[in-house]
Every structure is written in C-alpha cells, then in structure tokens.
XYZ file of C-alpha atoms in Angstrom:
718
model
C 50.755 11.615 91.009
C 50.906 10.600 94.200
C 52.207 8.527 96.573
C 51.067 5.198 97.294
C 47.740 5.346 99.418
C 47.966 3.741 103.461
C 44.662 2.831 104.826
C 43.071 3.582 108.359
C 40.523 0.813 110.016
C 37.196 2.383 109.536
C 35.661 1.926 112.190
C 38.210 2.912 114.402
C 38.833 6.177 111.950
C 35.246 7.307 112.225
C 35.141 6.903 115.839
C 38.138 9.122 117.004
C 37.168 12.160 115.432
C 38.461 15.582 116.560
C 41.430 16.191 118.348
C 40.655 16.684 122.144
C 38.008 19.354 122.585
C 39.294 22.019 123.992
C 39.288 23.150 127.402
C 36.596 25.543 128.971
C 39.301 27.742 130.183
C 40.403 28.511 126.641
C 38.238 32.043 126.924
C 36.002 32.395 123.073
C 32.703 31.846 123.209
C 32.988 29.845 119.393
C 35.684 27.616 121.018
C 35.749 25.609 117.940
C 37.051 27.071 116.012
C 39.574 28.747 117.883
C 43.858 27.889 116.594
C 45.186 25.542 119.091
C 49.088 24.327 119.095
C 49.933 20.922 120.291
C 53.815 19.813 120.925
C 54.327 15.899 120.228
C 57.524 14.235 121.765
C 58.318 12.183 118.177
C 59.396 9.191 120.373
C 55.648 8.763 122.241
C 54.205 8.679 118.687
C 54.214 4.833 118.011
C 53.500 4.021 122.022
C 50.194 5.526 120.978
C 49.603 4.339 117.652
C 50.293 0.919 119.761
C 47.732 2.216 121.802
C 44.956 2.729 119.203
C 44.813 6.313 118.576
C 43.740 7.200 114.943
C 45.224 10.345 115.168
C 48.333 10.241 115.869
C 48.120 6.878 113.254
C 48.009 9.142 111.057
C 50.801 11.643 111.786
C 53.049 8.798 111.667
C 51.584 7.497 108.201
C 52.158 10.558 106.393
C 55.237 11.912 108.121
C 56.642 7.803 107.104
C 55.007 8.953 103.482
C 56.883 12.082 103.248
C 60.268 11.375 104.437
C 59.742 8.320 102.424
C 60.512 6.359 105.191
C 63.337 8.001 106.486
C 62.854 9.576 109.688
C 63.517 7.967 112.707
C 60.726 8.141 115.246
C 62.955 7.153 117.870
C 65.264 10.026 117.868
C 64.537 11.778 121.709
C 65.889 14.729 119.767
C 63.099 14.764 116.939
C 59.686 15.783 117.993
C 56.584 18.104 116.588
C 54.938 21.304 117.233
C 51.533 21.400 115.184
C 48.880 23.937 114.994
C 45.045 23.041 114.065
C 42.125 25.692 113.526
C 38.558 23.265 112.824
C 38.030 23.795 108.984
C 41.779 24.773 108.317
C 44.515 22.869 106.973
C 46.816 21.183 109.751
C 50.006 22.615 110.099
C 53.410 20.820 111.396
C 56.773 21.408 112.242
C 59.624 19.019 112.538
C 62.100 19.856 115.073
C 64.744 19.189 116.349
C 66.737 19.906 119.985
C 65.707 19.772 123.398
C 62.287 18.486 124.129
C 60.201 20.863 125.714
C 59.187 20.337 129.173
C 55.029 20.691 128.553
C 53.351 19.052 126.571
C 49.932 20.580 127.125
C 47.821 21.885 124.470
C 47.239 25.547 124.340
C 45.056 28.554 122.527
C 46.494 31.582 123.835
C 50.176 32.208 122.388
C 53.537 30.782 123.895
C 54.688 26.917 123.527
C 58.362 25.639 122.179
C 60.144 27.861 120.657
C 63.690 25.935 121.064
C 65.729 23.987 118.695
C 66.039 23.522 114.757
C 63.766 23.578 112.129
C 64.117 21.003 110.248
C 60.676 20.982 108.023
C 57.220 21.837 107.672
C 54.071 19.929 106.545
C 51.179 20.411 106.076
C 48.072 17.325 106.105
C 44.752 18.584 103.908
C 41.465 17.624 102.048
C 39.925 18.559 99.047
C 37.666 21.505 99.042
C 33.595 19.360 99.758
C 35.758 16.741 101.072
C 34.214 14.415 103.836
C 37.074 13.759 106.338
C 37.210 12.276 110.277
C 39.018 14.794 111.501
C 37.783 18.157 111.780
C 40.917 19.939 112.765
C 41.424 19.044 108.772
C 40.479 20.898 106.209
C 40.513 22.896 103.367
C 41.007 26.038 104.259
C 44.687 27.811 104.207
C 43.957 30.403 106.729
C 46.564 30.536 108.863
C 44.777 31.538 112.517
C 47.691 31.755 114.894
C 47.319 30.551 118.719
C 48.615 33.965 120.077
C 45.544 35.915 119.568
C 46.912 38.641 119.821
C 48.423 38.200 116.030
C 46.384 38.430 112.928
C 45.343 36.018 111.272
C 46.389 35.056 107.728
C 44.197 35.091 104.573
C 44.097 32.445 102.302
C 42.391 30.114 99.908
C 41.522 26.418 99.210
C 43.719 23.858 99.205
C 44.626 22.743 95.137
C 47.017 19.762 94.656
C 50.134 21.000 93.429
C 51.640 18.514 90.089
C 54.212 17.452 90.376
C 55.013 17.294 87.026
C 55.038 21.432 86.060
C 55.670 20.282 81.888
C 52.012 17.917 82.129
C 48.971 19.598 80.741
C 46.804 20.254 83.374
C 49.734 22.053 84.341
C 49.592 24.907 81.708
C 46.459 24.911 81.551
C 46.070 26.510 84.560
C 48.462 29.070 83.790
C 46.281 29.768 80.987
C 43.152 30.283 82.961
C 45.494 32.495 85.729
C 46.571 34.776 82.542
C 42.182 34.309 80.976
C 41.097 35.564 84.394
C 43.782 38.537 84.673
C 43.076 39.542 81.452
C 39.155 39.441 81.809
C 38.362 40.815 84.516
C 40.791 42.554 85.762
C 40.616 46.384 85.634
C 43.744 47.572 86.887
C 45.998 45.490 84.729
C 43.530 46.657 82.008
C 44.071 49.865 82.332
C 47.950 48.960 83.294
C 48.150 46.781 79.463
C 46.245 49.477 77.570
C 49.166 51.900 79.123
C 51.767 49.772 77.991
C 53.392 49.486 74.585
C 53.377 46.181 73.800
C 56.566 46.969 70.817
C 58.573 43.788 69.620
C 61.734 45.262 71.453
C 64.941 45.017 68.073
C 65.691 41.768 69.298
C 64.490 38.865 70.374
C 64.213 35.770 70.003
C 62.014 33.738 67.730
C 61.232 30.269 68.476
C 59.021 28.818 65.302
C 55.846 27.268 65.783
C 56.174 23.391 67.404
C 60.075 22.536 66.574
C 63.761 23.734 67.987
C 65.289 23.529 64.564
C 64.856 27.119 63.195
C 65.292 29.606 66.916
C 67.197 32.342 65.685
C 67.281 35.698 66.652
C 65.007 37.870 64.400
C 66.233 42.086 64.486
C 64.691 44.647 63.739
C 64.373 48.623 63.439
C 61.739 49.302 66.426
C 62.820 52.994 65.406
C 61.355 53.481 62.628
C 59.183 49.502 62.459
C 56.402 49.133 64.905
C 55.806 46.058 65.631
C 53.063 44.696 67.987
C 53.351 40.997 68.629
C 52.999 39.524 71.962
C 56.694 38.483 73.424
C 57.216 36.898 76.490
C 60.294 38.381 78.438
C 62.558 36.311 80.810
C 64.242 37.501 84.174
C 66.311 34.976 85.485
C 69.836 35.305 87.440
C 72.984 35.019 85.664
C 74.874 33.992 88.026
C 78.621 32.616 87.893
C 77.836 29.925 85.600
C 79.278 31.036 81.885
C 75.822 30.544 79.554
C 75.203 31.698 76.003
C 75.465 34.935 75.194
C 75.728 37.134 72.191
C 78.696 39.290 71.024
C 79.664 40.805 68.201
C 81.422 37.710 66.903
C 78.118 35.474 67.926
C 75.643 37.847 66.343
C 75.342 37.086 62.816
C 75.550 33.000 63.465
C 72.912 33.603 66.008
C 70.293 35.139 63.809
C 70.195 32.453 61.724
C 70.155 29.537 64.036
C 71.084 28.960 67.931
C 70.605 25.793 67.910
C 68.355 24.402 71.137
C 71.246 22.246 72.862
C 73.664 25.482 73.248
C 70.508 27.452 75.423
C 71.523 27.104 78.992
C 68.558 25.228 81.469
C 67.111 28.153 82.528
C 66.284 29.281 78.495
C 65.174 25.937 76.918
C 63.309 25.321 79.624
C 61.577 29.301 78.538
C 61.327 28.772 74.856
C 59.266 25.419 76.121
C 56.241 27.081 78.397
C 56.397 30.318 75.618
C 55.359 27.390 72.819
C 53.376 26.317 74.893
C 51.672 29.171 75.723
C 51.453 30.331 72.122
C 53.533 33.189 72.541
C 56.355 33.057 69.222
C 59.246 35.488 70.892
C 61.373 35.987 73.776
C 63.277 38.296 75.238
C 66.301 37.475 76.999
C 68.962 39.763 78.024
C 72.081 37.764 77.681
C 70.795 37.090 74.293
C 69.179 40.936 72.432
C 72.574 42.133 73.994
C 75.179 42.748 73.089
C 77.349 41.894 75.657
C 80.614 43.412 74.416
C 79.254 46.019 73.038
C 79.439 49.409 74.927
C 77.183 51.029 72.493
C 74.820 49.061 72.163
C 74.324 47.438 75.991
C 73.860 51.121 76.873
C 71.022 52.018 74.470
C 69.297 47.853 74.502
C 69.974 48.627 77.991
C 68.060 51.651 78.388
C 64.955 50.000 76.993
C 64.756 47.888 79.670
C 61.750 49.878 81.123
C 59.748 49.873 77.842
C 60.452 46.226 77.423
C 59.770 44.286 80.907
C 56.376 46.751 80.536
C 55.405 45.420 77.810
C 56.115 42.076 77.964
C 52.544 40.139 77.326
C 54.327 37.861 80.238
C 57.645 38.742 82.405
C 58.865 34.521 83.114
C 60.751 34.389 86.730
C 62.916 31.747 86.860
C 62.472 32.501 90.666
C 63.856 29.299 92.150
C 66.813 29.170 90.210
C 70.736 30.750 91.020
C 72.067 30.428 87.449
C 71.098 29.328 84.233
C 71.449 26.180 84.767
C 69.043 25.332 87.181
C 65.781 26.152 84.948
C 62.327 26.750 86.002
C 60.709 23.296 85.479
C 61.807 21.814 88.682
C 60.242 18.679 89.539
C 58.104 19.079 92.499
C 57.827 16.056 95.004
C 54.547 14.801 95.301
C 51.919 14.361 98.151
C 51.514 11.916 99.609
C 47.540 10.296 100.038
C 46.501 8.205 103.241
C 42.618 7.241 102.635
C 39.854 5.190 104.843
C 36.534 4.810 104.644
C 33.160 5.779 107.288
C 31.143 2.803 108.626
C 28.552 3.314 106.205
C 31.570 2.863 103.033
C 31.808 6.395 102.589
C 35.377 6.620 101.328
C 37.678 9.834 102.775
C 40.993 10.351 101.705
C 43.055 13.155 103.771
C 46.695 14.386 102.006
C 50.313 15.929 102.999
C 52.998 17.415 101.826
C 56.067 19.809 102.384
C 54.558 23.674 103.042
C 55.063 25.843 99.906
C 56.344 29.285 101.362
C 55.216 32.013 100.697
C 56.628 34.661 102.971
C 59.192 36.477 99.969
C 55.460 37.909 98.353
C 53.944 39.375 101.983
C 51.864 36.478 102.873
C 52.097 34.553 106.216
C 55.503 36.260 107.414
C 56.231 35.949 110.806
C 54.506 38.651 112.749
C 57.302 38.926 115.782
C 59.931 39.035 112.889
C 58.660 42.320 111.470
C 58.315 45.007 114.809
C 60.370 47.642 114.341
C 62.496 45.671 110.894
C 63.663 48.035 108.393
C 64.506 44.682 106.431
C 62.481 44.764 103.265
C 60.685 41.802 103.775
C 60.099 41.732 107.348
C 59.516 38.096 109.097
C 61.167 36.143 106.133
C 64.514 34.318 107.441
C 67.307 34.141 105.551
C 67.479 30.949 104.431
C 63.608 31.520 102.884
C 64.586 34.331 101.108
C 67.639 31.925 99.368
C 65.298 29.578 97.925
C 64.718 32.122 95.810
C 67.548 33.688 94.335
C 65.941 35.669 91.642
C 64.826 37.914 94.709
C 68.078 39.033 96.415
C 68.892 40.613 92.666
C 69.431 43.967 92.440
C 68.909 43.230 87.976
C 65.851 41.424 88.454
C 64.090 44.117 91.723
C 63.360 46.168 89.021
C 61.622 43.831 85.616
C 59.810 42.218 89.007
C 57.839 45.977 89.226
C 57.479 46.793 85.432
C 55.666 43.836 84.439
C 52.095 43.490 84.406
C 52.108 39.839 84.715
C 54.743 37.730 86.311
C 54.994 34.182 86.198
C 57.292 32.531 89.320
C 58.234 29.011 88.690
C 59.233 28.257 92.094
C 61.147 25.214 93.174
C 57.765 24.649 94.835
C 54.775 26.009 93.227
C 54.190 28.045 90.111
C 52.915 31.816 91.568
C 50.920 34.140 89.086
C 51.211 37.250 89.707
C 49.888 40.823 88.357
C 49.060 44.023 89.444
C 45.717 43.168 90.886
C 46.240 40.046 92.347
C 48.282 36.804 93.439
C 47.778 32.921 92.834
C 49.664 30.276 93.481
C 49.151 26.130 92.963
C 48.775 25.113 96.691
C 46.129 27.476 97.149
C 47.508 29.870 99.415
C 47.537 32.948 97.400
C 44.076 33.732 96.532
C 43.272 37.229 95.238
C 46.131 38.242 97.760
C 47.197 41.416 97.298
C 49.799 42.049 100.229
C 52.375 41.747 98.490
C 54.728 45.222 99.254
C 55.317 45.544 95.950
C 51.932 46.164 94.629
C 51.531 49.802 95.307
C 54.384 51.019 93.420
C 54.295 48.565 90.750
C 50.372 50.133 90.224
C 51.445 54.339 90.315
C 54.014 52.878 87.395
C 50.592 51.300 85.369
C 48.145 53.430 86.876
C 49.252 55.881 88.557
C 47.934 56.633 92.462
C 44.441 55.953 91.751
C 44.830 52.006 92.193
C 47.141 51.826 96.004
C 44.790 53.190 98.236
C 44.784 50.692 101.292
C 47.063 48.760 100.462
C 50.405 47.829 101.686
C 54.180 49.210 101.288
C 57.094 46.862 103.156
C 56.961 48.477 106.234
C 53.422 47.259 106.720
C 51.888 50.239 107.023
C 48.899 51.031 104.469
C 49.197 53.603 102.099
C 47.147 56.047 103.761
C 49.901 59.155 104.472
C 48.864 61.399 107.019
C 47.776 65.512 105.168
C 49.817 67.001 103.369
C 52.341 70.115 104.048
C 51.162 73.543 102.610
C 52.645 72.828 98.820
C 52.440 69.372 98.556
C 49.439 67.034 98.148
C 48.456 62.960 99.280
C 49.705 62.014 95.529
C 52.860 63.601 96.317
C 53.951 61.963 99.284
C 52.776 58.399 98.454
C 54.995 58.866 95.403
C 58.282 59.754 97.159
C 57.309 57.890 100.476
C 57.130 54.210 98.003
C 59.874 55.185 96.161
C 62.309 55.547 99.799
C 60.608 51.952 100.386
C 61.946 49.927 96.764
C 65.736 52.033 97.850
C 65.336 50.068 100.353
C 64.673 47.108 99.335
C 67.031 47.817 95.620
C 69.879 48.822 98.500
C 69.756 45.101 99.973
C 69.695 43.273 96.662
C 72.852 41.195 95.565
C 75.028 42.362 92.478
C 77.703 41.009 90.767
C 79.316 45.090 89.271
C 78.912 47.871 92.080
C 78.977 50.374 88.721
C 75.904 48.660 87.311
C 74.047 50.257 91.016
C 72.516 53.240 88.506
C 72.021 51.466 85.469
C 69.943 48.599 87.598
C 67.470 50.351 88.645
C 66.963 52.831 85.630
C 65.001 51.236 84.132
C 62.237 51.565 87.381
C 62.976 55.441 87.628
C 62.616 56.000 83.857
C 58.840 55.071 84.835
C 58.775 56.450 88.110
C 59.471 60.046 87.135
C 56.924 61.942 86.349
C 55.526 65.974 87.760
C 55.916 65.011 91.153
C 59.713 64.430 91.171
C 61.944 66.900 89.206
C 65.064 65.778 87.874
C 66.851 62.298 88.871
C 70.161 63.120 90.923
C 71.808 59.753 91.497
C 68.755 57.749 92.434
C 67.394 61.097 94.973
C 64.410 62.961 93.504
C 65.166 66.632 93.428
C 61.586 68.079 94.510
C 61.909 65.851 96.953
C 65.590 65.788 97.665
C 66.149 66.861 101.896
C 63.827 64.252 102.174
C 65.971 61.192 100.158
C 68.904 62.936 101.922
C 68.551 62.126 105.814
C 69.689 58.104 104.516
C 71.320 56.152 106.370
C 73.207 52.059 106.044
C 71.461 49.788 107.544
C 73.801 46.765 106.643
C 77.258 46.106 108.674
C 80.039 48.038 106.775
C 82.345 45.917 104.580
C 85.496 47.905 105.610
C 87.078 48.073 103.047
C 87.371 51.393 100.281
C 84.525 51.979 98.416
C 84.682 52.226 94.982
C 83.906 55.491 93.261
C 80.269 55.268 91.770
C 77.414 58.249 93.460
C 78.428 61.658 95.001
C 78.688 60.892 98.234
C 75.407 62.232 99.227
C 73.803 59.377 97.512
C 72.493 56.186 99.417
C 74.821 54.381 96.573
C 77.674 55.079 97.572
C 77.871 52.920 100.586
C 77.742 49.755 98.591
C 75.221 47.972 101.277
C 71.771 48.366 102.212
C 70.462 51.802 103.571
C 66.908 52.979 105.355
C 65.473 56.157 106.096
C 63.942 54.362 109.133
C 60.061 53.148 109.700
C 58.554 56.445 110.563
C 57.395 58.548 106.873
C 58.432 62.259 107.488
C 55.459 64.922 106.913
C 56.242 66.877 109.633
C 59.735 67.903 109.152
C 60.667 71.735 109.910
C 64.035 72.132 107.015
C 66.856 74.173 108.633
C 69.327 74.007 104.989
C 68.009 75.615 101.576
C 69.352 73.982 98.312
C 70.135 75.857 95.262
C 69.302 73.715 92.626
C 71.108 76.008 89.791
C 74.644 74.558 91.588
C 73.095 70.819 92.067
C 73.980 68.313 89.288
C 75.492 64.994 88.595
C 77.111 64.964 85.286
C 76.089 61.398 83.168
C 78.767 58.796 82.182
C 76.758 58.247 79.217
C 73.582 59.220 77.650
C 70.749 57.497 79.937
C 69.718 60.455 82.122
C 68.650 57.664 84.652
C 72.209 56.292 84.476
C 75.540 55.649 85.546
C 76.913 59.130 86.765
C 80.598 60.526 86.800
C 80.332 62.880 89.019
C 77.895 64.563 91.401
C 78.040 68.200 94.115
C 75.064 69.955 95.627
C 74.872 73.064 96.895
C 73.655 73.642 100.515
C 73.232 76.941 102.874
C 72.492 75.858 107.165
C 74.536 75.739 110.012
C 78.104 74.097 110.588
C 79.705 73.099 113.542
C 83.286 71.950 113.987
C 83.251 68.545 115.669
C 85.729 65.761 116.147
C 85.449 61.775 117.088
C 87.398 59.008 118.395
C 86.854 55.219 116.836
C 86.855 52.762 119.901
C 87.025 49.557 118.344
C 84.490 49.191 115.898
C 82.475 52.457 117.711
C 82.564 55.639 116.999
C 82.072 58.807 119.169
C 81.591 62.385 117.998
C 82.195 65.076 119.730
C 82.625 68.678 120.847
C 85.623 70.135 121.761
C 85.551 72.107 124.506
C 82.064 69.895 125.568
C 81.994 67.237 127.533
C 78.992 65.252 126.416
C 79.845 63.130 123.458
C 77.062 60.858 121.190
C 77.260 57.782 119.774
C 78.120 57.524 115.703
C 76.311 54.876 115.595
C 76.042 54.270 111.430
C 78.995 55.613 109.996
C 78.789 55.504 105.885
C 82.434 53.987 106.013
C 83.893 53.056 109.138
C 87.373 52.317 106.599
C 86.879 56.330 105.740
C 86.830 57.345 109.196
C 90.116 55.043 110.063
C 91.964 56.376 107.197
C 91.092 60.523 107.574
C 94.334 62.411 108.065
C 93.469 63.878 110.986
C 89.948 63.585 113.554
C 87.548 66.951 112.126
C 84.605 66.561 111.243
C 81.209 68.968 110.396
C 77.577 68.919 111.519
C 75.216 70.744 108.779
C 71.751 70.542 110.973
C 69.630 69.640 109.163
C 65.578 68.318 109.935
C 63.105 68.271 113.184
C 60.550 66.418 113.383
C 57.356 68.976 114.704
C 55.246 66.514 115.508
C 57.820 64.718 118.477
C 59.236 68.355 119.212
C 60.390 68.771 123.527
C 62.835 69.646 125.498
C 65.083 66.876 124.750
C 67.354 67.525 121.095
C 65.628 65.536 118.500
C 66.929 67.057 115.618
C 68.332 65.258 112.923
C 72.636 66.704 110.662
C 74.509 65.432 108.543
C 78.095 64.804 109.625
C 80.776 65.748 106.661
C 84.237 66.309 106.258
C 86.396 68.356 103.713
C 86.241 66.751 100.485
C 88.989 64.420 99.613
C 91.329 65.851 96.410
C 90.626 63.027 94.262
C 87.025 62.953 94.525
C 87.536 67.135 94.164
C 89.175 66.473 90.825
C 85.949 65.241 89.467
C 83.742 67.611 89.940
C 83.933 71.116 87.167
C 85.777 73.655 87.562
C 83.755 75.564 89.671
C 83.502 73.172 92.132
C 86.964 72.851 92.492
C 88.008 76.484 92.719
C 84.856 76.972 95.518
C 86.501 77.428 99.115
C 83.843 74.962 101.186
C 83.378 71.580 100.026
C 82.790 68.524 101.872
C 81.774 65.049 101.682
C 79.337 63.435 103.864
C 80.398 60.404 105.922
C 77.228 60.036 108.177
C 73.680 61.041 109.180
C 72.926 61.059 112.603
C 69.080 61.952 114.446
C 68.877 63.349 117.728
C 71.820 65.010 117.527
C 72.480 67.073 120.697
C 72.096 71.093 118.763
C 70.789 72.082 122.865
C 73.367 70.232 124.525
C 76.753 71.238 122.039
C 74.863 74.427 121.711
C 74.854 74.637 118.228
C 73.085 77.829 117.771
C 75.885 79.677 118.990
C 78.476 77.289 117.759
C 77.959 77.385 114.434
C 78.119 78.713 111.578
C 75.953 79.313 108.485
C 77.149 79.051 105.099
C 76.231 77.848 101.737
C 78.743 74.811 100.923
C 78.849 72.186 98.166
C 79.060 67.991 98.880
C 80.529 66.307 96.468
C-alpha cells in the first residue's frame, strides 16, 4: 500500500513538539491557529538533522522517500516553502532558484516567490490519530498566511489508493453514487427530469467476460428501453482508435474483440462491469463516423444521451484513447514512531493532488480582474487534465447528472450537489464554476442562488430591468459565462464550433431565450453582441463558420468582461423579421450556412491605421485617435482594400455615466463580396450591408461628436 516506513526516535520525537511557537507580534488572539509560512534552505537540513532537529529529520525522511532517494539535499539552488497551521495538513513546495535572503517565519503574507516550482508535497495524519507535531494534522483546509486572502475549506485527509482497480477503490465509487442517489435532493430532481432511455446504439459489455462484447442496436424512436448506461467522455487525440464505419458496423454488431479497443475503452469496460452497468455509449463507436446523415442525427442526440446517462465516465487525465482511465498512482509514504509511553504514531507524505480546475484552491492573486475561465489556474495545471481543454467534452460535463473523473492522481466524483475526491480536499465542494449552469439544465433556476459563476461572483444578480426578471438575467449571464469558457477550449475542426455546443444549446433553450442565432439568443441579442476577443489573434485568414457578429467568427477565446450588463441603455433596435441564420442541416442548434441581423442606429465613418500590431481608430478632421485594442481579425484589417471603417453606437452604462465618453460601439466594414454571396437575395440587394470587425468600449461619442456627424440608418450585418 505504501513505501517502507521510516522511524523516529521515540523520546526525541515526543519532546520535539510543535515547530517554534508563533511570536507575539504576529497579531491575532488565537495565534495558535494562525497559518504560517517559512522558507527552508535545503542544504541546511542535513546539518540541523545531525544536531538533533526532529522536525528537519521528518522533512528529510519524507522528501527522501517521496523522491525515491533522487533528491540531493546539498544542491545549493534548492529550498522549501512550507505552510502550516495547527490541525491542518502541512504543505511544502520544492523550489529551484536563488534562495531567499530571509528565512524568517511569517504569518502576514510576503515570503519568497522567485524560482521554479519543482513539486508540491503534503504531510498529513489520519483523522483522530495522534501526532507529536500539532502543525501536522488531517484537515485539508488551506489557511493562507496572507490574512487578506480567504481560506479554502476542505474535508479530512484520506489515503489515495495506489491501485484504482482494487476493491476498495470501486467500493469508494459505489459509496459516492449511493450517497448521491439516497441523499441529494438536487440530483434526485435532476435525474427525474432526464430521459434515461437507452440510445440507439450502445456497447453491450455482457455480464462478466470479454468474449461477447458487441454493439447493441434498436430503434430508439419506437422502442424505449430504460436500462442504465454509462456515457464515456474522452479525448480523441491524434492517434487513431477504433471507430464504427459503414464497412465495420455490422461486424461490431456481432463482436468487438477486447484487444481491439483503445486503452481508454478497455478501462471503460472494466469500470462499467465493476459498477454493474451493462451498457456503455462511446461516440466513436456508437455513431457511424463516415455517414454524414447518421453523424448529424446521432450527434444531435448528445444532449439527451449525456443527460440520461446513469454516470458519465470521464477520462480526464488522458490526451487520447491510448491514455486510459485506470492510472497507477504514486504511493504515499509513511514515517512511524512511538511516544515515550509506547503509543505508536504514523505520519504520511504524498505529492499534492491539484484541484484548481474544479474550483478549489485556485490562486487568488491570479484571478483578480481575469476573464480566464479557470481563474487562478496555471496553464501546466490545466494540461494535467487534457479533457478539460477540449470543446466537445465541455458540454458533456455540463449535461451530466453524475461524473466520475479519472485523473492521473485520483478519482473525483462530480454531481449536481457537490464534489468528492480521494485525497479529502473536495468534500461536499459546491464552488465549481459549472455548478450553476448544470443545475439550470436539470432543475431550472431554483437551486442556483448563492453558487458561483466562473468570474467568482455570486449568482445573485441585481434587480431586473423593466420587462425582465431575475431568472432572465441569470439565464443569459450564465450563458455568456459558459461561452467564455467554451470559446477557449481546443477543437480540431473549427467547423465543429456550433455542433460541439449544440447539445448545451438544446438544453439551454426555453421561454427565456427565443431563437438560437449562431451561438446568441434572440431575446438578449443586444447584450450577446458585445463580446470581444480575449486571446491573441492567430494572424491567419479565418474560415467562415458563422456571421461576423457571432463570437464563433473569431476562432479564439472571447469575453464579455468581468462585469454584468444589467444597467445598460441601447441606441439600436433589431428587426427580428429580417434576422436569421439559415442552417446547414436539420439541427436547429447546429452549423449554419450564413447569417444576418438587421439593426437600426446611428453610424459614423472612421478610418484606421496600423503600426506594427497596434491598430488606431481615427475620425477624419479630428486630431484625437483611439487605440483599437482587440480587433476581431488583424489579418482582415491588413487585407482591406482601403482604410474605411464605420462605428455603430451600440450602448452605454447608465450606472457609471459621467462627463467622459462612456459608450460602446460596433466597428464595421463594408461587406465582403464573397461573404455577401452566401446571403439571401434580399440581403444581397440591400444598400447598407456590413460585417463586424470589432467592438470597442469607451467610444468617444462626445470627443468625436458622434451625434452631429453620424447618420441614422437601417443596415444588415452579416
């Protein structure tokens, strides 16, 4: 179960007690429960061990075991940052770089930040177990030394089972599922609203052997079979794995040899069988991949498939089908000893299992003012969970009632009510940023008050405007939250941009939304139009997948900013009878052939200039120019035949209105002839047809005298 135990001299361990007591100048009354941070220069540790420091002996012993003896404690560039709090798990970071000048202990923030983080470890005890060090405990709470930062509430430390195929591992999963089914009101209601009907095709794994695995097919339109099934969420990756084609489907209906499955599929069979669930839905096998009609029909059912699954099995730690789910985990290590009276104790060490992608223990400093969908999460940490980076998998997680994540470090159970994990950090954790949206999909708006959106804001919006409701605002602001996250996911085929979110749109559509228009909703279209790019322009020619006013058109991450839009006044009107997005297929939430919106407002001619990668907006006859920070496509601007643009004044924020320019505008250009040809005849023949090339805030309505020099007109944007 774990590495061989080390031993600490009983008397010395018992008398070592706590690390040095906190000095009186540190402040708070309950100083014994404050969080402290100390930096330790690693080459100093062997010497202090030789002089009898049992705290240093413990650190050295655990680090040696965790690194399998590969750590050179005499390396002059290595040091430790240690954070401890009475009763909590002790956490330490191994850092390479110039050591800090000051190794004093502190409890008010600060400390060493230079250097490269090599690894993070934690030292812990089991709940209720004795320990000579009060600063090594079993609480997984994160109490930050900087008192201005909030604590992160965790559960109690638990061992991570090194073998995920062990009986104890599957017993834990079964316990999570049983607790969810028996005690979670939200999940019970959510499941009741789902349709657990067996999909048209599923993989029948049989009762207990791998000999008879095959694809079971039935007519799901006329024959409703309500058997439980597991839906797999996985990254396809670049390696080719088993798929169904028109040539192989009949063969797979008879038998699929187990050894033909990719590792992830094999593991899915093992897990499903252990959980007593006979049927598994895997997209690459249950949809005929070279049959366009079958793909469109079955892909349109993804919302109901993931919605109705008994469990969604997520290969969260795998980049492709060869990665699998059942990763062997690094074992925890043990250091044991006895108190003077002979009572034994054990202290454990392990690498830290990270949870920031699930909304726990994110970096508070990294989230300030950020529009990143996983605020406070490092890029390397996100890529430890490849599934979390994929666009297709985003909606699969949103649509599920229960998800079992297999990461490289542990299992995580994720339902509508809360999250649980093996290490104990996530215990009844509800602050995952997707929780509000998942609850809306399953149970409407009744269970989302007080939950958090990705921006870290409580979903308690301000008083609604006339004609709106609190529910209306929640629904649309959360949709925009989701699109910010979705837009930053990776997708192999950009033309899948709309299909990959169609399942989510299917479930989001209701009386509050109106028509779905290439990723935007009719009833809040003016707010939806105010997106802007939030990632670097690729500099290449974008492939057409949507009208220019849709966020999909820029092929990269977008944002609506970190503030909501309840108080805005608009200066344009929409003619919805002259607004549409003709579909490419039959799915009303799928790909589009074209799109156009008809707006009436005041438009003013502008020019622009480019200096390197910087774009400037200029008004002829006016010396003041404005930086155009986030154009939709720098490539498009560079390749225009002239430098003529147009600004359509869109909105203002009444709550912050002042003497300075405080408006927002759409930046437009005359429509491209090739794109114009995609539109219906009435659009092609209309005089005023434009395309969007950007959105700007702090538009200089007064400085550029927009009211005087603009003219009101009706126009199509395509």
